[in-house]
Every structure is written in structure tokens, then in C-alpha cells.
């Protein structure tokens, strides 16, 4: 557990909490322990802790970001797939106590089990050290992902963000116009512009109309952010 504490960047005052965070319900069941001996209650607490601390960190790092975008960015960070990836980076699977059935079914590599273990660790840190310590844990392990997830989300959800912005300010939606296409049928490139009233806000080109529209919307958002 000392190695895990080093990777977490936190040393527990009550190491029993960290040990409990590593006990999967399948192991507790096979050992004849009551359900409160597994990590599920810590997982429940950790889920709430991550929502709050990651939300707080995003609020501080992106003070100008709109509420809807903050919510989507937090969802891109606090979800089963991403938490499992972070658990793998910490090698949490190595420390898990699993039942024989889960061992046979390669439970140490399952996203569902790893993400729950990560949440349980967050809950354990909160119980042991309080909110500030939990917030420091989030800063240390989540902030390196902020820009990466922001960029991915920005492009993937640019159309929604642009529509929300224009609807909120002007009660009107933008229009996407196919300006042209080129190339053979099996490998076309589509050129799309996004227009609002009489102005072209952005343009995009891609192998599909949907992606071209997203690129045009992303350009429009950057254009509007600069106040041009």
C-alpha cells in the first residue's frame, strides 16, 4: 500500500480506508463479510466527491466558460471510461481484492471495476483528509487532462455550443450551407460554412458533412470569442 500511496501522492492517516477502497464486493461476499466491508459505500461517496472537486477545479481553471460547457467537460472527465484509464495509470488493478469469479473473468482489467475503485479511493481520501486534500488530489491527477478533454469536447460539441450561444443572445439559430464538394464519390471532401443573418462566421472542410459543420462551428466560436 505504501507504493500506492506514493502514486496517489497522499499518505493516509487511517490506512484501513485505503485498504477498504480496494475490496471489491465479490471478494467480500466470498469471505462471508457483510456488505459494508467492501468498497461500495466509499465508491458512492467518491462519486459525489469527484463531481464537486472536479467541478470546482474546472470553475477555477475556466472562469469564462459557460455553464453548459463546464458540465460537458466535467462529464468528459468523470465517467467510467476515463476513470478506468486513470485507475490503470495508477495501477489500481494490482491492489484490488477480487473474488475468484472476477479473477477468472479478468476483473482487474474491467472498466466498471477500475472506475469504481478510483471513486472509492477518492472517497477514502476525502474521509481521511477532508475536502482540501481531496481537491489537491483532483488538481494533481485531473488538471493534466483539462486541455486535452476541452479540445476534444470543443470540436465534438461545437455545433451545440454555437447554437446555445446564438439562441441565448439573439434567439436565433445559425444556418449551415454546403458551399461545395470535390473528389470521387468514395472519397469526397465537403466544404461547409456557418452563417448567422448576413454574416459568415466560420468555414470547415472534411470527408463528411457533419464533421465539416463541426469544424465550421468551432471556427465560428473562436471568431465570436475574439469579438471580431
Short mmCIF file of C-alpha atoms in Angstrom, two decimals:
data_model
loop_
_atom_site.label_atom_id
_atom_site.label_comp_id
_atom_site.label_asym_id
_atom_site.label_seq_id
_atom_site.Cartn_x
_atom_site.Cartn_y
_atom_site.Cartn_z
CA UNK A 1 0.00 0.00 0.00
CA UNK A 2 2.95 2.35 0.52
CA UNK A 3 3.71 2.24 -3.21
CA UNK A 4 0.09 3.05 -3.99
CA UNK A 5 0.18 5.96 -1.56
CA UNK A 6 3.25 7.28 -3.35
CA UNK A 7 1.48 7.06 -6.71
CA UNK A 8 -1.60 8.75 -5.27
CA UNK A 9 0.55 11.49 -3.76
CA UNK A 10 -1.16 11.10 -0.41
CA UNK A 11 -0.28 9.18 2.77
CA UNK A 12 -3.27 8.05 4.79
CA UNK A 13 -3.59 8.66 8.49
CA UNK A 14 -6.03 5.73 8.58
CA UNK A 15 -4.70 3.22 6.07
CA UNK A 16 -7.71 0.99 6.66
CA UNK A 17 -9.70 3.36 4.44
CA UNK A 18 -7.36 2.76 1.52
CA UNK A 19 -7.45 -0.98 2.12
CA UNK A 20 -11.24 -0.92 2.15
CA UNK A 21 -11.25 1.03 -1.13
CA UNK A 22 -9.51 -1.97 -2.72
CA UNK A 23 -12.05 -4.59 -1.57
CA UNK A 24 -14.47 -5.49 -4.36
CA UNK A 25 -17.89 -6.81 -3.36
CA UNK A 26 -17.12 -10.20 -4.94
CA UNK A 27 -14.21 -10.70 -2.53
CA UNK A 28 -16.22 -9.58 0.49
CA UNK A 29 -19.03 -11.97 -0.46
CA UNK A 30 -16.70 -14.96 -0.83
CA UNK A 31 -15.09 -14.15 2.50
CA UNK A 32 -18.50 -14.14 4.16
CA UNK A 33 -18.17 -10.49 5.12
CA UNK A 34 -21.08 -8.14 5.43
CA UNK A 35 -21.61 -5.76 2.52
CA UNK A 36 -20.28 -2.75 4.46
CA UNK A 37 -16.84 -4.41 4.36
CA UNK A 38 -16.47 -3.82 0.60
CA UNK A 39 -15.72 -0.57 -1.23
CA UNK A 40 -19.23 0.23 -2.46
CA UNK A 41 -20.06 2.89 0.15
CA UNK A 42 -16.70 4.58 -0.47
CA UNK A 43 -17.48 4.43 -4.19
CA UNK A 44 -20.82 6.15 -3.53
CA UNK A 45 -19.09 8.90 -1.57
CA UNK A 46 -16.26 9.22 -4.07
CA UNK A 47 -18.69 9.75 -6.93
CA UNK A 48 -20.06 12.83 -5.15
CA UNK A 49 -16.56 13.99 -4.14
CA UNK A 50 -15.32 13.86 -7.74
CA UNK A 51 -18.36 15.70 -9.06
CA UNK A 52 -17.76 18.52 -6.58
CA UNK A 53 -13.96 18.75 -6.66
CA UNK A 54 -13.60 18.36 -10.43
CA UNK A 55 -16.41 20.88 -10.91
CA UNK A 56 -14.67 23.29 -8.54
CA UNK A 57 -11.33 22.84 -10.33
CA UNK A 58 -12.93 23.47 -13.73
CA UNK A 59 -14.68 26.56 -12.36
CA UNK A 60 -11.30 27.95 -11.27
CA UNK A 61 -9.38 26.99 -14.40
CA UNK A 62 -12.00 28.17 -16.90
CA UNK A 63 -13.73 31.18 -15.29
CA UNK A 64 -15.16 32.40 -18.61
CA UNK A 65 -16.58 29.05 -19.71
CA UNK A 66 -20.35 28.78 -19.91
CA UNK A 67 -22.28 26.50 -17.55
CA UNK A 68 -23.29 24.02 -20.25
CA UNK A 69 -19.69 23.64 -21.44
CA UNK A 70 -18.42 23.19 -17.88
CA UNK A 71 -20.98 20.44 -17.36
CA UNK A 72 -19.97 18.66 -20.56
CA UNK A 73 -16.27 18.97 -19.76
CA UNK A 74 -16.81 17.51 -16.29
CA UNK A 75 -18.78 14.65 -17.85
CA UNK A 76 -15.86 14.01 -20.22
CA UNK A 77 -13.57 13.66 -17.19
CA UNK A 78 -15.79 11.92 -14.65
CA UNK A 79 -17.12 8.88 -16.47
CA UNK A 80 -16.45 5.16 -16.36
CA UNK A 81 -14.08 5.03 -19.31
CA UNK A 82 -11.89 7.94 -18.25
CA UNK A 83 -11.80 6.99 -14.57
CA UNK A 84 -10.78 3.46 -15.58
CA UNK A 85 -7.95 4.91 -17.65
CA UNK A 86 -6.77 6.95 -14.67
CA UNK A 87 -7.03 3.85 -12.47
CA UNK A 88 -4.78 1.99 -14.92
CA UNK A 89 -2.25 4.82 -14.79
CA UNK A 90 -2.15 4.31 -11.02
CA UNK A 91 -2.09 0.51 -11.44
CA UNK A 92 -5.07 0.16 -9.08
CA UNK A 93 -5.91 -3.25 -10.53
CA UNK A 94 -2.76 -4.62 -8.96
CA UNK A 95 -4.04 -3.84 -5.46
CA UNK A 96 -7.67 -4.93 -5.83
CA UNK A 97 -9.04 -7.81 -3.79
CA UNK A 98 -11.43 -9.72 -6.06
CA UNK A 99 -13.48 -12.86 -5.73
CA UNK A 100 -12.39 -15.97 -7.61
CA UNK A 101 -15.09 -15.49 -10.22
CA UNK A 102 -13.95 -11.98 -11.05
CA UNK A 103 -10.34 -13.12 -11.16
CA UNK A 104 -11.26 -15.78 -13.72
CA UNK A 105 -13.23 -13.20 -15.72
CA UNK A 106 -10.25 -10.82 -15.77
CA UNK A 107 -11.96 -8.38 -13.44
CA UNK A 108 -8.75 -6.44 -12.83
CA UNK A 109 -8.99 -5.11 -16.35
CA UNK A 110 -12.69 -4.24 -16.42
CA UNK A 111 -13.55 -0.57 -16.80
CA UNK A 112 -16.51 -0.92 -14.44
CA UNK A 113 -14.42 -2.33 -11.59
CA UNK A 114 -11.47 0.01 -12.10
CA UNK A 115 -13.60 3.15 -12.31
CA UNK A 116 -15.44 2.17 -9.13
CA UNK A 117 -12.11 1.58 -7.38
CA UNK A 118 -10.94 5.04 -8.41
CA UNK A 119 -14.12 6.57 -6.99
CA UNK A 120 -13.64 4.57 -3.79
CA UNK A 121 -10.09 5.93 -3.45
CA UNK A 122 -11.41 9.48 -3.86
CA UNK A 123 -13.98 8.80 -1.15
CA UNK A 124 -11.32 7.35 1.14
CA UNK A 125 -9.06 10.38 0.66
CA UNK A 126 -11.96 12.70 1.46
CA UNK A 127 -12.79 10.83 4.67
CA UNK A 128 -9.17 10.69 5.75
CA UNK A 129 -8.04 14.20 4.90
CA UNK A 130 -11.10 16.33 4.20
CA UNK A 131 -12.16 18.47 1.26
CA UNK A 132 -8.89 20.37 0.74
CA UNK A 133 -6.87 17.16 0.49
CA UNK A 134 -9.41 15.67 -1.93
CA UNK A 135 -9.26 18.87 -4.01
CA UNK A 136 -5.45 18.65 -4.11
CA UNK A 137 -5.73 15.05 -5.30
CA UNK A 138 -8.01 16.16 -8.12
CA UNK A 139 -5.71 19.03 -9.09
CA UNK A 140 -2.76 16.65 -9.26
CA UNK A 141 -4.43 13.89 -11.27
CA UNK A 142 -7.13 15.64 -13.32
CA UNK A 143 -5.75 19.01 -14.42
CA UNK A 144 -3.23 17.48 -16.87
CA UNK A 145 -6.30 16.23 -18.77
CA UNK A 146 -8.20 19.53 -18.80
CA UNK A 147 -6.82 20.97 -22.03
CA UNK A 148 -6.94 17.63 -23.85
CA UNK A 149 -10.57 16.98 -22.94
CA UNK A 150 -11.51 20.61 -23.55
CA UNK A 151 -10.14 20.49 -27.09
CA UNK A 152 -11.85 17.16 -27.83
CA UNK A 153 -15.14 18.37 -26.42
CA UNK A 154 -14.84 21.76 -28.10
CA UNK A 155 -14.69 20.26 -31.57
CA UNK A 156 -17.11 17.40 -30.91
CA UNK A 157 -19.80 19.65 -29.48
CA UNK A 158 -19.10 22.92 -31.27
CA UNK A 159 -22.45 22.96 -33.07
CA UNK A 160 -24.41 22.67 -29.83
CA UNK A 161 -22.31 25.35 -28.15
CA UNK A 162 -22.70 27.76 -31.07
CA UNK A 163 -26.45 27.24 -31.24
CA UNK A 164 -26.84 27.75 -27.47
CA UNK A 165 -24.78 30.94 -27.63
CA UNK A 166 -26.72 32.50 -30.51
CA UNK A 167 -30.09 31.39 -29.18
CA UNK A 168 -29.27 32.87 -25.80
CA UNK A 169 -28.09 36.21 -27.18
CA UNK A 170 -30.31 36.67 -30.24
CA UNK A 171 -32.99 33.98 -30.02
CA UNK A 172 -31.94 32.78 -33.48
CA UNK A 173 -30.07 29.71 -34.72
CA UNK A 174 -27.21 29.63 -37.25
CA UNK A 175 -27.52 28.12 -40.74
CA UNK A 176 -25.10 25.62 -42.27
CA UNK A 177 -24.57 25.92 -46.01
CA UNK A 178 -22.88 23.36 -48.24
CA UNK A 179 -20.57 25.55 -50.32
CA UNK A 180 -19.23 22.75 -52.47
CA UNK A 181 -17.79 19.27 -52.68
CA UNK A 182 -14.93 17.71 -54.56
CA UNK A 183 -13.34 14.36 -55.24
CA UNK A 184 -14.70 10.96 -56.31
CA UNK A 185 -17.86 9.55 -54.76
CA UNK A 186 -15.95 7.22 -52.44
CA UNK A 187 -13.67 9.98 -51.15
CA UNK A 188 -15.44 13.32 -51.27
CA UNK A 189 -14.42 16.43 -49.38
CA UNK A 190 -17.25 18.70 -48.27
CA UNK A 191 -16.90 22.44 -47.79
CA UNK A 192 -19.39 23.98 -45.36
CA UNK A 193 -19.93 27.46 -43.99
CA UNK A 194 -21.95 28.53 -40.98
CA UNK A 195 -23.91 31.74 -41.37
CA UNK A 196 -25.80 33.95 -39.00
CA UNK A 197 -28.05 36.55 -40.53
CA UNK A 198 -25.94 38.06 -43.34
CA UNK A 199 -22.54 37.10 -41.92
CA UNK A 200 -20.37 34.03 -42.48
CA UNK A 201 -18.98 33.10 -39.07
CA UNK A 202 -16.83 30.12 -39.99
CA UNK A 203 -15.92 27.52 -42.58
CA UNK A 204 -14.93 23.88 -42.44
CA UNK A 205 -13.83 21.12 -44.79
CA UNK A 206 -13.91 17.39 -44.12
CA UNK A 207 -14.74 13.97 -45.55
CA UNK A 208 -18.24 14.14 -44.07
CA UNK A 209 -20.76 16.96 -43.90
CA UNK A 210 -21.22 16.51 -40.15
CA UNK A 211 -17.52 16.90 -39.38
CA UNK A 212 -17.27 19.87 -41.75
CA UNK A 213 -20.16 21.52 -39.91
CA UNK A 214 -18.45 20.91 -36.56
CA UNK A 215 -15.23 22.48 -37.85
CA UNK A 216 -17.16 25.47 -39.17
CA UNK A 217 -18.90 25.86 -35.81
CA UNK A 218 -15.59 25.61 -33.96
CA UNK A 219 -14.15 28.38 -36.15
CA UNK A 220 -17.26 30.48 -35.52
CA UNK A 221 -16.89 30.11 -31.75
CA UNK A 222 -13.27 31.24 -31.91
CA UNK A 223 -14.31 34.15 -34.14
CA UNK A 224 -17.00 35.24 -31.68
CA UNK A 225 -14.70 34.79 -28.67
CA UNK A 226 -12.26 37.27 -30.18
CA UNK A 227 -15.08 39.76 -30.63
CA UNK A 228 -14.42 40.17 -34.31
#
